[in-house]
Short mmCIF file of C-alpha atoms in Angstrom, two decimals:
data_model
loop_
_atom_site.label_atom_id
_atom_site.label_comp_id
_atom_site.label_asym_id
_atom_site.label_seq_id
_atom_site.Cartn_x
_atom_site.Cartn_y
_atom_site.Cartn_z
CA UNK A 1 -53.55 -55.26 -41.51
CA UNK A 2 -56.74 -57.38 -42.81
CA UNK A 3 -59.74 -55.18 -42.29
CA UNK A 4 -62.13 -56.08 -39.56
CA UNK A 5 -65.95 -55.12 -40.23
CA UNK A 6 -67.82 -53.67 -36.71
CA UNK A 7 -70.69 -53.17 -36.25
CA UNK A 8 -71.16 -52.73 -32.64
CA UNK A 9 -74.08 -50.86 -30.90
CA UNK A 10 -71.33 -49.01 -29.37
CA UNK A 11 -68.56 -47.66 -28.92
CA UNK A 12 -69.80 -47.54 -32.51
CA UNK A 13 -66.70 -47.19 -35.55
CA UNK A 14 -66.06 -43.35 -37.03
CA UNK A 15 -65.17 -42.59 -40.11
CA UNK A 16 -61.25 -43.59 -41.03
CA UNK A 17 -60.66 -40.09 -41.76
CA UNK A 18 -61.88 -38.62 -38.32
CA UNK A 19 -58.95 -41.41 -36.85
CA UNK A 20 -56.48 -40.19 -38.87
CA UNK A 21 -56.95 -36.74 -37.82
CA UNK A 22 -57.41 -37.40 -34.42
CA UNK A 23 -54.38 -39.63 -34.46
CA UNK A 24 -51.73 -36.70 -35.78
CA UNK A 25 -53.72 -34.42 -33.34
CA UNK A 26 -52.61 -36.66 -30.16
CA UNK A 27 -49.10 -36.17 -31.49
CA UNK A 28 -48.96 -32.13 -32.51
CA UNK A 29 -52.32 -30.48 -32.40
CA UNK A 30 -52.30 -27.98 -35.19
CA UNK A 31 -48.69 -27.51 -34.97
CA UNK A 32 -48.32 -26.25 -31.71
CA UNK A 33 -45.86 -28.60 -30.67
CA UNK A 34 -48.52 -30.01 -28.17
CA UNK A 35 -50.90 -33.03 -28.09
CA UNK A 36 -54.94 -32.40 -28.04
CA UNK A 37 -54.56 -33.63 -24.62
CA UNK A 38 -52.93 -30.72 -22.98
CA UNK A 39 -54.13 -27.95 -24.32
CA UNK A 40 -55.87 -25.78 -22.00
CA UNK A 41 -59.08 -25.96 -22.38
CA UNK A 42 -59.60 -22.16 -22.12
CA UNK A 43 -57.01 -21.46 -24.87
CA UNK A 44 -58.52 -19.52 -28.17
CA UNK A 45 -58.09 -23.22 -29.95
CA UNK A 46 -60.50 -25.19 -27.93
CA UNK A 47 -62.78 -22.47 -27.70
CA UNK A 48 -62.87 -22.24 -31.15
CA UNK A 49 -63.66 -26.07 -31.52
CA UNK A 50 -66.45 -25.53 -29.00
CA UNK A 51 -68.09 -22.49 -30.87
CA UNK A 52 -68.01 -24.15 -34.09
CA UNK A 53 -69.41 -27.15 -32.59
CA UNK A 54 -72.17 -25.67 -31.06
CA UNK A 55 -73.01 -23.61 -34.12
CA UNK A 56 -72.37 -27.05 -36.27
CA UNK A 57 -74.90 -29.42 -34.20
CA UNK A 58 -77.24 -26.27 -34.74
CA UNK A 59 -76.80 -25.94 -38.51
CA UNK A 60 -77.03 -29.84 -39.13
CA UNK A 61 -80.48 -29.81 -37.53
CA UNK A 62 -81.82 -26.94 -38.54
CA UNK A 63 -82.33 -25.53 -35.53
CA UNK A 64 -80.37 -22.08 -36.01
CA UNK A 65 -81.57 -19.01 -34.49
CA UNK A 66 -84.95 -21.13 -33.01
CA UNK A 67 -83.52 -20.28 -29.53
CA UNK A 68 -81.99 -23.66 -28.77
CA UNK A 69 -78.59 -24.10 -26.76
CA UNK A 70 -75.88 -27.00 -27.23
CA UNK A 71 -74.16 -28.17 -24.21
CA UNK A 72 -71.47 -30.76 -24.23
CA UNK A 73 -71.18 -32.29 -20.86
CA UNK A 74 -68.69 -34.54 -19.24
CA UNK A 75 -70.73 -38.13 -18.86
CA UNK A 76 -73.08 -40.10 -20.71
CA UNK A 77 -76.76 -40.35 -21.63
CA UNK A 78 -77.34 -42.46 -18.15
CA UNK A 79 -76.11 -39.26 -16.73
CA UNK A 80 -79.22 -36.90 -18.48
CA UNK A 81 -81.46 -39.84 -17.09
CA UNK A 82 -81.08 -38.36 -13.59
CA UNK A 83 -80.05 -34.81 -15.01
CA UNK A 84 -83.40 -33.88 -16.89
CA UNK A 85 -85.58 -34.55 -13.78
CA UNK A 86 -83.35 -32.70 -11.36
CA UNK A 87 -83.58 -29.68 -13.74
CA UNK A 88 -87.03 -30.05 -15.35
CA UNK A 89 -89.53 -32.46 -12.73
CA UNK A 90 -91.33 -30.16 -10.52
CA UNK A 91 -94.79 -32.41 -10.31
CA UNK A 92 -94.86 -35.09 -12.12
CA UNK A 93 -93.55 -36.03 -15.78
CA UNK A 94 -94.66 -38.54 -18.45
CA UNK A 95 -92.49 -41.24 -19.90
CA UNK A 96 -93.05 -43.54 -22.63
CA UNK A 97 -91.64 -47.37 -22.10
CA UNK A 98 -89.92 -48.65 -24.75
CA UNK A 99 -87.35 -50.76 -23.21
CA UNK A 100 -84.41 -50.88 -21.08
CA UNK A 101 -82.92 -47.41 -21.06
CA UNK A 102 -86.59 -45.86 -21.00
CA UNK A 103 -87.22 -47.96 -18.35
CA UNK A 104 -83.57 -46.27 -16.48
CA UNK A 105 -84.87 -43.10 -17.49
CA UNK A 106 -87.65 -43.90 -14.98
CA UNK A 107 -86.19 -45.28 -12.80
CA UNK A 108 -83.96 -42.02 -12.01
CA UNK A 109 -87.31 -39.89 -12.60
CA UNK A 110 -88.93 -41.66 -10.02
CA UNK A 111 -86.05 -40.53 -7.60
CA UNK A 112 -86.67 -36.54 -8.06
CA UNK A 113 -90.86 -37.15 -8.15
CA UNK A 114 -93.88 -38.06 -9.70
CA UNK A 115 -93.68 -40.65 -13.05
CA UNK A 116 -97.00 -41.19 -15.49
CA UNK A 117 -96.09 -44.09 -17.71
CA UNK A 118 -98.12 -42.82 -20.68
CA UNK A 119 -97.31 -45.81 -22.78
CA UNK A 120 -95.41 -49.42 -22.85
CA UNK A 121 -94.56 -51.80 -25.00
CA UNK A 122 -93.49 -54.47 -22.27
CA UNK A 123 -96.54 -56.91 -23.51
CA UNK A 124 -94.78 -57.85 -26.36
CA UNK A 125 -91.25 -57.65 -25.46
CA UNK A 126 -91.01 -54.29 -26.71
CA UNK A 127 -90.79 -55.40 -30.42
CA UNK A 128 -93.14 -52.32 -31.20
CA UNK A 129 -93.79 -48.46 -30.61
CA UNK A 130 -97.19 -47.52 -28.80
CA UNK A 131 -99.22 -45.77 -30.35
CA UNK A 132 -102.67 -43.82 -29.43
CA UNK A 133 -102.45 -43.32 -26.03
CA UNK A 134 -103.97 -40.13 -24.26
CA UNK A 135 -101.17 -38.01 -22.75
CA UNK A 136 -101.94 -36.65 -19.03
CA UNK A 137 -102.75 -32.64 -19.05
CA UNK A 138 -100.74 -31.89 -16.02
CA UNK A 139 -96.96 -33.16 -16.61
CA UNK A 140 -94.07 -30.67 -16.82
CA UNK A 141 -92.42 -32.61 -19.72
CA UNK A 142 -92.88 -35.98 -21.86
CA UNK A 143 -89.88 -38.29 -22.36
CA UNK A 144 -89.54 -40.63 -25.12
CA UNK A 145 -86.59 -42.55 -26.33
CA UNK A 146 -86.51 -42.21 -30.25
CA UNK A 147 -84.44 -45.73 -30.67
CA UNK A 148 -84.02 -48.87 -28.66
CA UNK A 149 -80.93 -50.64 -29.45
CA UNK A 150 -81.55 -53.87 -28.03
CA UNK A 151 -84.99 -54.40 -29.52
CA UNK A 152 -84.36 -52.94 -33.05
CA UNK A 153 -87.14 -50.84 -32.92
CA UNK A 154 -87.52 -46.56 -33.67
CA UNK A 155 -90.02 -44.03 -33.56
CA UNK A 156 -91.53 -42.43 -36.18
CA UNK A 157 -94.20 -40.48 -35.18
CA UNK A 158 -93.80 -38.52 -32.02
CA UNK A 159 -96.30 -37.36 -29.71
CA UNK A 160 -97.95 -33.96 -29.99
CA UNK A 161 -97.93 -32.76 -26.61
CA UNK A 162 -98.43 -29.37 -24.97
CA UNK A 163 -95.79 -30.40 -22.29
CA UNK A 164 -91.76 -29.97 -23.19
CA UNK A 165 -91.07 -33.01 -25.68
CA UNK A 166 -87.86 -34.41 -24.14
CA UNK A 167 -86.05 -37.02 -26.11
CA UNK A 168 -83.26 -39.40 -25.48
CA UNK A 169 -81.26 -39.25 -29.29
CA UNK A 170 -78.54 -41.33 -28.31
CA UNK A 171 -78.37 -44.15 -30.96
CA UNK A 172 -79.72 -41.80 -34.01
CA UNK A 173 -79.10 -38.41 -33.80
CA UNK A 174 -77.82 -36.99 -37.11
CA UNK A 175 -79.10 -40.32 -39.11
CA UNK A 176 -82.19 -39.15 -40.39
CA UNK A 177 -84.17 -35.96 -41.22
CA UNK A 178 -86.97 -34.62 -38.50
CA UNK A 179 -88.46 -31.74 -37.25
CA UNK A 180 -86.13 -31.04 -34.34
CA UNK A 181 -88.02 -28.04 -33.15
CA UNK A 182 -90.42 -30.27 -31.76
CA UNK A 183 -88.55 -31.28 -28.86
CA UNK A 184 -87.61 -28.65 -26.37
CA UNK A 185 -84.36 -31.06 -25.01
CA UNK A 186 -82.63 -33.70 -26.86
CA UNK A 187 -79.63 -35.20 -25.34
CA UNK A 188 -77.48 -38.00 -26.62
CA UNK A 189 -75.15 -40.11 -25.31
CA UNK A 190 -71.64 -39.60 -27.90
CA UNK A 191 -70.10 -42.99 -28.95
CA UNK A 192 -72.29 -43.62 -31.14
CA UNK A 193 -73.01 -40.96 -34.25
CA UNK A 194 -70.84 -38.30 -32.16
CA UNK A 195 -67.75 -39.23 -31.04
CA UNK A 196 -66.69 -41.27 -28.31
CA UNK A 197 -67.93 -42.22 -24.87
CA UNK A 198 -67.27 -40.04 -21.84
CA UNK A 199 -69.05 -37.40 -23.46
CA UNK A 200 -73.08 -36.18 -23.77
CA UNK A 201 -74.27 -33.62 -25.73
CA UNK A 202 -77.70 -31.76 -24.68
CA UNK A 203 -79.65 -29.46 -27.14
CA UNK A 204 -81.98 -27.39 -24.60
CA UNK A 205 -84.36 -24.93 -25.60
CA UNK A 206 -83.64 -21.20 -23.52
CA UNK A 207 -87.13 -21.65 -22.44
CA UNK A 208 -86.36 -24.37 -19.88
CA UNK A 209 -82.73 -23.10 -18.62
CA UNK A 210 -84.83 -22.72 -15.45
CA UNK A 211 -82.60 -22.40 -12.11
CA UNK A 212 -83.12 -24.87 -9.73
CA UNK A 213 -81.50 -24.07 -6.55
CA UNK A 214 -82.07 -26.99 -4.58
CA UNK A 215 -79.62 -29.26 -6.87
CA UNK A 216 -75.79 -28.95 -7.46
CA UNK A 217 -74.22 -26.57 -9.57
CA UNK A 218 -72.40 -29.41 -11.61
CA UNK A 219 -75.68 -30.93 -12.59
CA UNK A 220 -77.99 -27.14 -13.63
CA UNK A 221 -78.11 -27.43 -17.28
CA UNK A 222 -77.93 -23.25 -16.44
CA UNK A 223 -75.05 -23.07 -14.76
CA UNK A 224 -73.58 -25.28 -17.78
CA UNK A 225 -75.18 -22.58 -19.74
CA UNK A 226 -74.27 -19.66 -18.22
CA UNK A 227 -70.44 -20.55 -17.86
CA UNK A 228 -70.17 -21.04 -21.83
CA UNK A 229 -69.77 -25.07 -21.35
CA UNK A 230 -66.72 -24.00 -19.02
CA UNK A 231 -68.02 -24.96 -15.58
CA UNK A 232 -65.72 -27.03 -15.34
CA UNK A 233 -63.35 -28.79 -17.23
CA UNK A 234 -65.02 -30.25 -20.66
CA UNK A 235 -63.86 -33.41 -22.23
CA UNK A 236 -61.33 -31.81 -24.57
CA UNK A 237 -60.80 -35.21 -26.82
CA UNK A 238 -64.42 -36.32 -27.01
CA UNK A 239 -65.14 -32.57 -27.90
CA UNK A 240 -62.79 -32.61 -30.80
CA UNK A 241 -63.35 -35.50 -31.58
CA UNK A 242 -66.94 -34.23 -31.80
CA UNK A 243 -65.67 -31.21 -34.03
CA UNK A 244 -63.66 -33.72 -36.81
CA UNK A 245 -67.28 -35.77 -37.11
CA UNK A 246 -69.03 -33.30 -37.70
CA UNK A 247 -67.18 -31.72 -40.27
CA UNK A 248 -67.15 -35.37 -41.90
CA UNK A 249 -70.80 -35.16 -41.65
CA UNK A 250 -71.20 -32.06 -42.86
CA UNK A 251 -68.80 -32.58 -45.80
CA UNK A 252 -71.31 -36.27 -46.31
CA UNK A 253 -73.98 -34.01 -47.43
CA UNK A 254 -75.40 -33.56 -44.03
CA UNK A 255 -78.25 -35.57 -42.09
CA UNK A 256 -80.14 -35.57 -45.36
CA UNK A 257 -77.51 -37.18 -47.14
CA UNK A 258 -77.23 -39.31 -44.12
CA UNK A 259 -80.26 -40.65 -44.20
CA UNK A 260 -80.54 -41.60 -47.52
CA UNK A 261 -77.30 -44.10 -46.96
CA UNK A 262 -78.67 -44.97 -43.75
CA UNK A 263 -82.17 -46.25 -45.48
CA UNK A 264 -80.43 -48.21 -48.50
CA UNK A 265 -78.14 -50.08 -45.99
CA UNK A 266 -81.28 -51.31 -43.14
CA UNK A 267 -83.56 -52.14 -46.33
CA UNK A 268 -80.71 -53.91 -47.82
CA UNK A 269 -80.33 -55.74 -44.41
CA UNK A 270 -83.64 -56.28 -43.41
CA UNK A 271 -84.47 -57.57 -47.25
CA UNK A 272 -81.46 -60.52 -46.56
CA UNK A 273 -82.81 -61.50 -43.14
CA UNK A 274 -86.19 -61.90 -44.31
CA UNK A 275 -85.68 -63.99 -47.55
CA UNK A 276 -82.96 -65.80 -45.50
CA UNK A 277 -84.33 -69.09 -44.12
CA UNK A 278 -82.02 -69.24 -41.25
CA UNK A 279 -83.12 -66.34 -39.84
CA UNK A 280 -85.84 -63.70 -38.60
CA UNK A 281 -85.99 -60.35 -37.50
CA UNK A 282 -87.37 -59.45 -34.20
CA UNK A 283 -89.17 -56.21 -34.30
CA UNK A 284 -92.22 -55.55 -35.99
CA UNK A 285 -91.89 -54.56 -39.48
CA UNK A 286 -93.55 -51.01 -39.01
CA UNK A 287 -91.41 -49.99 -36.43
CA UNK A 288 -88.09 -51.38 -37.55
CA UNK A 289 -85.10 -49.53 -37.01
CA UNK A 290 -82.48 -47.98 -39.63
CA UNK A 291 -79.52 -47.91 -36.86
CA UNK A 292 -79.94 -51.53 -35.24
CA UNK A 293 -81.45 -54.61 -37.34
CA UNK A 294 -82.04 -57.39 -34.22
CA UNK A 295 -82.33 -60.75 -35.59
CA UNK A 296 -82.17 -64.10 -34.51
CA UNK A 297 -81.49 -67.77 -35.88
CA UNK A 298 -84.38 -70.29 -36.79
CA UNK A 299 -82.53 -72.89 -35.19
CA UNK A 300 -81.09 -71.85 -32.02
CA UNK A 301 -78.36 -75.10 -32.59
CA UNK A 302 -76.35 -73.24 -34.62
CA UNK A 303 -75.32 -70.56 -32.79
CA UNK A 304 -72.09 -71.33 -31.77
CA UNK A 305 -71.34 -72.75 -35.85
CA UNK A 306 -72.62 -69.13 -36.68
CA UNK A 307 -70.34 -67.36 -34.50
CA UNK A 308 -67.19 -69.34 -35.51
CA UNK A 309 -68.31 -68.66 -39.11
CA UNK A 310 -68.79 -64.83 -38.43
CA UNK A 311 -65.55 -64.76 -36.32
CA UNK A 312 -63.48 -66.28 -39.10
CA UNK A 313 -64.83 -63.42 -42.04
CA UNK A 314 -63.12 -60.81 -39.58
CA UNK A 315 -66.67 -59.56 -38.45
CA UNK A 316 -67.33 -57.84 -34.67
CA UNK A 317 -70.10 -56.83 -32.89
CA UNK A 318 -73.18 -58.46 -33.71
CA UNK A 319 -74.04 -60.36 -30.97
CA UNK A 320 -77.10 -59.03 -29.34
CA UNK A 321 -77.42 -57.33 -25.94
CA UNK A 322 -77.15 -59.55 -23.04
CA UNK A 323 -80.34 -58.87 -21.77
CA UNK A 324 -82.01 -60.19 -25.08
CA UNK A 325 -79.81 -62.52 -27.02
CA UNK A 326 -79.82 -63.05 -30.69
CA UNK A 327 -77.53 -61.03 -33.37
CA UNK A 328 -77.96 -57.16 -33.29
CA UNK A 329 -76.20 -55.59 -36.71
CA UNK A 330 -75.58 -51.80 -35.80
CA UNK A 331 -76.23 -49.67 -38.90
CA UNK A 332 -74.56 -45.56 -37.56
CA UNK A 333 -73.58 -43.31 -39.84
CA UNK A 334 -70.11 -44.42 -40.42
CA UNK A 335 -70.62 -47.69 -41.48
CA UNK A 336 -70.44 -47.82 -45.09
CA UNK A 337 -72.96 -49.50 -47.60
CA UNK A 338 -69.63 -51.73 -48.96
CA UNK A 339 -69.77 -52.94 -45.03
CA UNK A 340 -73.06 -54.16 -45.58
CA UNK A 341 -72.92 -55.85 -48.65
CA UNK A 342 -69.93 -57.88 -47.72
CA UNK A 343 -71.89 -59.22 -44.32
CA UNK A 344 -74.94 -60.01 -46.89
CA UNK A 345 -72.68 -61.88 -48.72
CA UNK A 346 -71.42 -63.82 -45.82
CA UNK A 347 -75.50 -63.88 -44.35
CA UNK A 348 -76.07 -65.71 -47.94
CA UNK A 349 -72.95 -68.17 -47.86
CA UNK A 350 -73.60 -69.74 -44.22
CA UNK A 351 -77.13 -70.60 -45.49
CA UNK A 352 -75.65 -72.31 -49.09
CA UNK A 353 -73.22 -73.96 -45.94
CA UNK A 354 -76.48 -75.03 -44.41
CA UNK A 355 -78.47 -76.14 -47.29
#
């Protein structure tokens, strides 16, 4: 079968090995006779999958023994949009604006009470991060998203803020080295550096597993808590799915590791679209992101000779969100630096085509 090369914003690829795995676990899951997908999701072998990836998603962001929780929760990150505010909003919250999913973030915020837009980046199309803005006194927590895959942009810098630092993680958690134990809840949607969709995983500091009566049981981050992940039924799959990624990860060299790839292959990328005259990249240069380069041609004409040309060297998913346009090249952990050479290589032969 002639490889294909994807490099979609999501569903995003895993590693060939994690496929394999999962692929002779559908069939006879560790040799009990029995696919992943029946097995009982209170039998000692899921709960073992579930302890070591709770202690795993700790260990990979060094955030052991710091009092932080993992909870892997049946949904997506759209789902902690309206989940953080019904378990953390009590007056009024801050939110920075960095684009579309920020801006659903608020949206749902807005539903449960107060919303401070600390910062935006709407007046230029959010091609940038804000920065130096005065954060309100009075807010119970400030939300930030740390990438925005339709713009190509990513924070670097992150607010430092008496309030609970809340952060949506969903398109880079686990691609680069940070200080983790400056956010009291991170939450990320899975198919991207995780596993696959269906599935979020929150990482809540004890200090805000706060009961709030006055929502339902299914959506309490304590109740989560407090029944071990086993409210209800968890997404078995996505979960070990979850646990053979992580292991890959882990046996990568970790996030550090990670992130060292994940640098070569944007700067490789980013170098290409820059020096290449048919195209330009979208975000500003500061705020660039490793895990989505968003470009777009000079001349707007050849699009459709572009995609034909892109089609026919068995590359997928780099047309840009629909809201934006352009070409959006998705960078996760997964895709391998021999990925992006070949599309450089095919970047550099439609412009000798062109010339």
């Amino acid at each position: 079968m002639m490889k294909k090369y994807n490099f979609c914003a999501g569903p995003a690829p895993l590693s060939p090995e994690v496929y394999q795995k999962a692929a002779e676990a559908l069939e006879n899951f560790n040799d009990t006779g029995l696919s992943i997908l029946e097995i009982s999701h209170r039998s000692d072998a899921f709960l073992s999958i579930l302890a070591d990836c709770n202690k795993w998603v700790l260990e990979l962001l060094s955030l052991e023994n710091k009092g932080y929780q993992v909870l892997f929760l049946q949904g997506s990150a759209s789902m902690e949009f309206a989940r953080v505010p019904l378990n953390l909003l009590k007056t009024q919250a801050g939110y920075i604006d960095t684009g579309v999913w920020a801006q659903k973030a608020i949206n749902e915020a807005r539903k449960v009470g107060q919303v401070k837009i600390v910062a935006s980046s709407e007046d230029k199309n959010y091609s940038y991060i804000p920065q130096g803005y005065h954060l309100p006194e009075q807010i119970d927590y400030l939300h930030c998203t740390s990438n925005n895959t339709i713009y190509g942009t990513q924070m670097n810098n992150f607010p430092d803020t008496n309030a609970p630092l809340v952060c949506d993680m969903s398109s880079d958690i686990f691609s680069r080295k940070l200080d983790f134990s400056q956010f009291g809840l991170i939450y990320a949607g899975a198919q991207k550096n995780i596993s696959t969709s269906g599935l979020s995983v929150v990482i809540i500091h004890e200090s805000l597993l706060s009961e709030n009566v006055n929502i339902p049981n299914v959506l309490s981050y304590k109740q989560h808590f407090q029944h071990n992940g086993l409210y209800h039924t968890p997404p078995v799959f996505a979960v070990y799915l979850t646990w053979l990624n992580l292991q890959w990860l882990i046996q990568q060299g970790g996030v550090e590791a990670m992130e060292k790839i994940n640098r070569q292959k944007a700067a490789m990328l980013y170098q290409e679209i820059d020096n290449n005259y048919l195209f330009f990249g979208t975000a500003q240069k500061q705020d660039r992101s490793l895990m989505n380069v968003c470009f777009r041609l000079v001349d707007e004409n050849l699009s459709t000779q572009f995609d034909r040309f892109i089609e026919s060297k068995n590359i997928t998913g780099i047309q840009g969100h629909r809201y934006v346009g352009g070409y959006r090249v998705s960078l996760y952990n997964a895709v391998t630096l021999s990925d992006v050479e070949y599309l450089i290589t095919c970047l550099k032969e439609f412009a000798t085509e062109q010339s």
